[in-house]
Amino acid sequence: MDQEQLDAVSFTMSGLRPIPVAVTTAHGGRSNGLITLSGGPASIVPEAPRAMIGITKYNFSHDLIMASGVFVMHVLGKSDEMLDDSIEIIRSLGGSSGRDGDKLAHLRTKAGVTSAPILLDSLGYVEVRVTGRYDNDENTTFYGDVVASERLGRGGKLDIGLAWAELGTAWTDEYERNHEPQVDHSRRMRGLPVHDTSSEVSS
Ligand SMILES: Cc1cc2nc3c(=O)[nH]c(=O)nc-3n(C[C@H](O)[C@H](O)[C@H](O)COP(=O)(O)O)c2cc1C
């Protein structure tokens, strides 16, 4: 595709999923979590809800969800009472990999019915047992039955525009830098040329 078409793709696809979701899971004594913009419902049957998320294969959470078959999707609050905790959750889970340390250690949690950790400072959550998944080469989309859910706070959901503003440019710049190896990994998984040759050497 030429640049004009790529710009049109960017325009058409950007902002379609505005709510960041904090995802947690646990397997074999290890718990972890990340932030995703891919979360959503996966059923129209109100009494038997299903949910879905897409997780990049590069991420540690991907392997843990594959192994455990469970995940928890949390939405975060934007009220004055909840905003600081919401931003702390995004900084903790979205800024580094669980392969480099326990990201949940300083967050308030309880064990869910699946044993995955529930973030007590979230606005609400659904706890999910995986029923199916789709391998999209660079990522996997997980689908599952909602087996438990709870509303933990009051007020509206944090959206990604407010989140980026509150996270600040220093954090978002570092996030962008950390994101590059993920994009290169995704290129490799799809058999595409890797643009950043330095990360090719180190992998
Ligand atoms: C706003 C935002 C959206 C993100 N969306 C996704 C996503 O849709 N899928 C994904 O796999 N990672 C996404 N990430 C990146 C992960 O949260 C990040 O790489 C995390 O450090 C992975 O941690 P892990 O290796 O411990 O699993 C997003 C991060 C942010 C801050």
PDB file of N, CA, C and O and ligand atoms in Angstrom, residues 20 32-38 54-56 58-62 90 93-99 103 160 164 171 175 179 182, ligand 1:
ATOM      1  N   PRO A  20      -9.198   1.698  27.807  1.00  0.00           N
ATOM      2  CA  PRO A  20      -8.134   0.777  28.213  1.00  0.00           C
ATOM      3  C   PRO A  20      -8.656  -0.229  29.232  1.00  0.00           C
ATOM      4  O   PRO A  20      -9.440   0.116  30.116  1.00  0.00           O
ATOM      5  N   ASN A  32       0.225 -12.099  36.707  1.00  0.00           N
ATOM      6  CA  ASN A  32       0.740 -11.001  35.874  1.00  0.00           C
ATOM      7  C   ASN A  32      -0.442 -10.230  35.287  1.00  0.00           C
ATOM      8  O   ASN A  32      -1.609 -10.633  35.420  1.00  0.00           O
ATOM      9  N   GLY A  33      -0.123  -9.122  34.648  1.00  0.00           N
ATOM     10  CA  GLY A  33      -1.163  -8.346  33.998  1.00  0.00           C
ATOM     11  C   GLY A  33      -0.583  -7.380  32.991  1.00  0.00           C
ATOM     12  O   GLY A  33       0.627  -7.116  32.981  1.00  0.00           O
ATOM     13  N   LEU A  34      -1.443  -6.885  32.120  1.00  0.00           N
ATOM     14  CA  LEU A  34      -1.048  -5.866  31.151  1.00  0.00           C
ATOM     15  C   LEU A  34      -2.235  -4.955  30.851  1.00  0.00           C
ATOM     16  O   LEU A  34      -3.341  -5.183  31.356  1.00  0.00           O
ATOM     17  N   ILE A  35      -1.981  -3.935  30.051  1.00  0.00           N
ATOM     18  CA  ILE A  35      -3.039  -3.034  29.587  1.00  0.00           C
ATOM     19  C   ILE A  35      -3.308  -3.336  28.124  1.00  0.00           C
ATOM     20  O   ILE A  35      -2.369  -3.561  27.347  1.00  0.00           O
ATOM     21  N   THR A  36      -4.567  -3.334  27.755  1.00  0.00           N
ATOM     22  CA  THR A  36      -4.909  -3.544  26.352  1.00  0.00           C
ATOM     23  C   THR A  36      -6.067  -2.640  25.938  1.00  0.00           C
ATOM     24  O   THR A  36      -6.878  -2.247  26.776  1.00  0.00           O
ATOM     25  N   LEU A  37      -6.084  -2.309  24.657  1.00  0.00           N
ATOM     26  CA  LEU A  37      -7.234  -1.594  24.091  1.00  0.00           C
ATOM     27  C   LEU A  37      -8.095  -2.545  23.266  1.00  0.00           C
ATOM     28  O   LEU A  37      -8.976  -2.115  22.535  1.00  0.00           O
ATOM     29  N   SER A  38      -7.848  -3.850  23.408  1.00  0.00           N
ATOM     30  CA  SER A  38      -8.521  -4.818  22.538  1.00  0.00           C
ATOM     31  C   SER A  38      -9.718  -5.494  23.192  1.00  0.00           C
ATOM     32  O   SER A  38     -10.340  -6.360  22.583  1.00  0.00           O
ATOM     33  N   GLY A  54      -7.397  -9.383  22.597  1.00  0.00           N
ATOM     34  CA  GLY A  54      -6.312  -9.746  21.687  1.00  0.00           C
ATOM     35  C   GLY A  54      -4.988  -9.396  22.342  1.00  0.00           C
ATOM     36  O   GLY A  54      -4.768  -8.245  22.742  1.00  0.00           O
ATOM     37  N   ILE A  55      -4.112 -10.390  22.483  1.00  0.00           N
ATOM     38  CA  ILE A  55      -2.847 -10.167  23.176  1.00  0.00           C
ATOM     39  C   ILE A  55      -1.682 -10.511  22.245  1.00  0.00           C
ATOM     40  O   ILE A  55      -1.644 -11.607  21.652  1.00  0.00           O
ATOM     41  N   THR A  56      -0.729  -9.587  22.146  1.00  0.00           N
ATOM     42  CA  THR A  56       0.464  -9.781  21.324  1.00  0.00           C
ATOM     43  C   THR A  56       1.310 -10.932  21.873  1.00  0.00           C
ATOM     44  O   THR A  56       1.516 -11.024  23.088  1.00  0.00           O
ATOM     45  N   TYR A  58       4.365 -11.444  21.873  1.00  0.00           N
ATOM     46  CA  TYR A  58       5.598 -10.986  22.534  1.00  0.00           C
ATOM     47  C   TYR A  58       5.407 -10.869  24.049  1.00  0.00           C
ATOM     48  O   TYR A  58       6.364 -11.027  24.812  1.00  0.00           O
ATOM     49  N   ASN A  59       4.176 -10.587  24.484  1.00  0.00           N
ATOM     50  CA  ASN A  59       3.943 -10.250  25.890  1.00  0.00           C
ATOM     51  C   ASN A  59       3.844 -11.494  26.773  1.00  0.00           C
ATOM     52  O   ASN A  59       3.246 -12.501  26.403  1.00  0.00           O
ATOM     53  N   PHE A  60       4.411 -11.377  27.970  1.00  0.00           N
ATOM     54  CA  PHE A  60       4.408 -12.464  28.955  1.00  0.00           C
ATOM     55  C   PHE A  60       2.983 -12.913  29.262  1.00  0.00           C
ATOM     56  O   PHE A  60       2.702 -14.113  29.409  1.00  0.00           O
ATOM     57  N   SER A  61       2.065 -11.948  29.365  1.00  0.00           N
ATOM     58  CA  SER A  61       0.669 -12.284  29.675  1.00  0.00           C
ATOM     59  C   SER A  61       0.088 -13.240  28.645  1.00  0.00           C
ATOM     60  O   SER A  61      -0.771 -14.067  28.975  1.00  0.00           O
ATOM     61  N   HIS A  62       0.535 -13.120  27.402  1.00  0.00           N
ATOM     62  CA  HIS A  62       0.050 -14.024  26.349  1.00  0.00           C
ATOM     63  C   HIS A  62       0.305 -15.472  26.735  1.00  0.00           C
ATOM     64  O   HIS A  62      -0.594 -16.322  26.689  1.00  0.00           O
ATOM     65  N   ILE A  90      -2.208   1.602  35.161  1.00  0.00           N
ATOM     66  CA  ILE A  90      -1.692   1.616  33.776  1.00  0.00           C
ATOM     67  C   ILE A  90      -0.168   1.688  33.777  1.00  0.00           C
ATOM     68  O   ILE A  90       0.505   0.955  33.042  1.00  0.00           O
ATOM     69  N   LEU A  93       1.182  -1.875  34.914  1.00  0.00           N
ATOM     70  CA  LEU A  93       0.965  -3.045  34.058  1.00  0.00           C
ATOM     71  C   LEU A  93       1.351  -2.806  32.604  1.00  0.00           C
ATOM     72  O   LEU A  93       1.698  -3.762  31.894  1.00  0.00           O
ATOM     73  N   GLY A  94       1.302  -1.544  32.152  1.00  0.00           N
ATOM     74  CA  GLY A  94       1.525  -1.264  30.737  1.00  0.00           C
ATOM     75  C   GLY A  94       2.927  -0.806  30.404  1.00  0.00           C
ATOM     76  O   GLY A  94       3.279  -0.675  29.237  1.00  0.00           O
ATOM     77  N   GLY A  95       3.759  -0.575  31.427  1.00  0.00           N
ATOM     78  CA  GLY A  95       5.067   0.049  31.181  1.00  0.00           C
ATOM     79  C   GLY A  95       6.228  -0.909  31.160  1.00  0.00           C
ATOM     80  O   GLY A  95       7.333  -0.543  30.757  1.00  0.00           O
ATOM     81  N   SER A  96       6.043  -2.136  31.596  1.00  0.00           N
ATOM     82  CA  SER A  96       7.157  -3.089  31.609  1.00  0.00           C
ATOM     83  C   SER A  96       6.584  -4.503  31.521  1.00  0.00           C
ATOM     84  O   SER A  96       5.379  -4.693  31.629  1.00  0.00           O
ATOM     85  N   SER A  97       7.482  -5.475  31.364  1.00  0.00           N
ATOM     86  CA  SER A  97       7.016  -6.856  31.243  1.00  0.00           C
ATOM     87  C   SER A  97       7.139  -7.592  32.563  1.00  0.00           C
ATOM     88  O   SER A  97       8.115  -7.408  33.309  1.00  0.00           O
ATOM     89  N   GLY A  98       6.176  -8.467  32.819  1.00  0.00           N
ATOM     90  CA  GLY A  98       6.236  -9.331  33.992  1.00  0.00           C
ATOM     91  C   GLY A  98       7.430 -10.268  33.965  1.00  0.00           C
ATOM     92  O   GLY A  98       7.794 -10.851  34.988  1.00  0.00           O
ATOM     93  N   ARG A  99       8.048 -10.433  32.790  1.00  0.00           N
ATOM     94  CA  ARG A  99       9.272 -11.241  32.735  1.00  0.00           C
ATOM     95  C   ARG A  99      10.390 -10.578  33.542  1.00  0.00           C
ATOM     96  O   ARG A  99      11.324 -11.240  33.978  1.00  0.00           O
ATOM     97  N   LYS A 103       4.788  -7.261  38.662  1.00  0.00           N
ATOM     98  CA  LYS A 103       4.156  -5.947  38.476  1.00  0.00           C
ATOM     99  C   LYS A 103       2.938  -5.758  39.373  1.00  0.00           C
ATOM    100  O   LYS A 103       2.432  -4.652  39.511  1.00  0.00           O
ATOM    101  N   ILE A 160      -8.972   6.406  26.889  1.00  0.00           N
ATOM    102  CA  ILE A 160      -7.532   6.448  26.606  1.00  0.00           C
ATOM    103  C   ILE A 160      -7.033   7.886  26.405  1.00  0.00           C
ATOM    104  O   ILE A 160      -5.876   8.182  26.696  1.00  0.00           O
ATOM    105  N   TRP A 164      -3.814   9.034  28.484  1.00  0.00           N
ATOM    106  CA  TRP A 164      -2.543   9.524  27.905  1.00  0.00           C
ATOM    107  C   TRP A 164      -2.188  10.875  28.505  1.00  0.00           C
ATOM    108  O   TRP A 164      -1.024  11.124  28.838  1.00  0.00           O
ATOM    109  N   TRP A 171       6.388   9.384  30.348  1.00  0.00           N
ATOM    110  CA  TRP A 171       5.986   7.970  30.404  1.00  0.00           C
ATOM    111  C   TRP A 171       5.614   7.464  29.018  1.00  0.00           C
ATOM    112  O   TRP A 171       6.017   6.360  28.619  1.00  0.00           O
ATOM    113  N   TYR A 175       7.147   4.486  26.821  1.00  0.00           N
ATOM    114  CA  TYR A 175       6.267   3.404  26.355  1.00  0.00           C
ATOM    115  C   TYR A 175       6.482   3.169  24.860  1.00  0.00           C
ATOM    116  O   TYR A 175       6.587   2.026  24.409  1.00  0.00           O
ATOM    117  N   HIS A 179       7.816  -0.158  23.018  1.00  0.00           N
ATOM    118  CA  HIS A 179       6.863  -0.794  22.114  1.00  0.00           C
ATOM    119  C   HIS A 179       7.543  -1.281  20.826  1.00  0.00           C
ATOM    120  O   HIS A 179       7.085  -2.245  20.196  1.00  0.00           O
ATOM    121  N   GLN A 182       8.304  -4.942  20.294  1.00  0.00           N
ATOM    122  CA  GLN A 182       7.063  -5.706  20.098  1.00  0.00           C
ATOM    123  C   GLN A 182       6.631  -5.671  18.643  1.00  0.00           C
ATOM    124  O   GLN A 182       6.172  -6.665  18.085  1.00  0.00           O
TER     125      GLN A 182
HETATM  126  C1  LIG B   1      -2.847   2.034  26.114  1.00  0.00           C
HETATM  127  C2  LIG B   1      -2.166   0.717  25.906  1.00  0.00           C
HETATM  128  C3  LIG B   1      -2.746  -0.217  25.043  1.00  0.00           C
HETATM  129  C4  LIG B   1      -2.153  -1.463  24.844  1.00  0.00           C
HETATM  130  N1  LIG B   1      -2.771  -2.379  24.030  1.00  0.00           N
HETATM  131  C5  LIG B   1      -2.272  -3.635  23.953  1.00  0.00           C
HETATM  132  C6  LIG B   1      -2.971  -4.668  23.222  1.00  0.00           C
HETATM  133  O1  LIG B   1      -4.054  -4.449  22.649  1.00  0.00           O
HETATM  134  N2  LIG B   1      -2.437  -5.913  23.194  1.00  0.00           N
HETATM  135  C7  LIG B   1      -1.250  -6.214  23.818  1.00  0.00           C
HETATM  136  O2  LIG B   1      -0.807  -7.369  23.784  1.00  0.00           O
HETATM  137  N3  LIG B   1      -0.553  -5.253  24.503  1.00  0.00           N
HETATM  138  C8  LIG B   1      -1.045  -3.985  24.583  1.00  0.00           C
HETATM  139  N4  LIG B   1      -0.359  -3.017  25.279  1.00  0.00           N
HETATM  140  C9  LIG B   1       1.006  -3.284  25.715  1.00  0.00           C
HETATM  141  C10 LIG B   1       1.148  -4.083  27.009  1.00  0.00           C
HETATM  142  O3  LIG B   1       0.293  -3.592  28.023  1.00  0.00           O
HETATM  143  C11 LIG B   1       2.617  -3.962  27.474  1.00  0.00           C
HETATM  144  O4  LIG B   1       3.461  -4.403  26.444  1.00  0.00           O
HETATM  145  C12 LIG B   1       2.921  -4.726  28.735  1.00  0.00           C
HETATM  146  O5  LIG B   1       4.145  -4.226  29.248  1.00  0.00           O
HETATM  147  C13 LIG B   1       3.053  -6.227  28.521  1.00  0.00           C
HETATM  148  O6  LIG B   1       3.357  -6.837  29.759  1.00  0.00           O
HETATM  149  P1  LIG B   1       3.689  -8.388  29.953  1.00  0.00           P
HETATM  150  O7  LIG B   1       4.895  -8.727  29.118  1.00  0.00           O
HETATM  151  O8  LIG B   1       3.966  -8.493  31.416  1.00  0.00           O
HETATM  152  O9  LIG B   1       2.492  -9.169  29.549  1.00  0.00           O
HETATM  153  C14 LIG B   1      -0.946  -1.768  25.503  1.00  0.00           C
HETATM  154  C15 LIG B   1      -0.373  -0.834  26.397  1.00  0.00           C
HETATM  155  C16 LIG B   1      -0.979   0.401  26.597  1.00  0.00           C
HETATM  156  C17 LIG B   1      -0.352   1.360  27.576  1.00  0.00           C
END
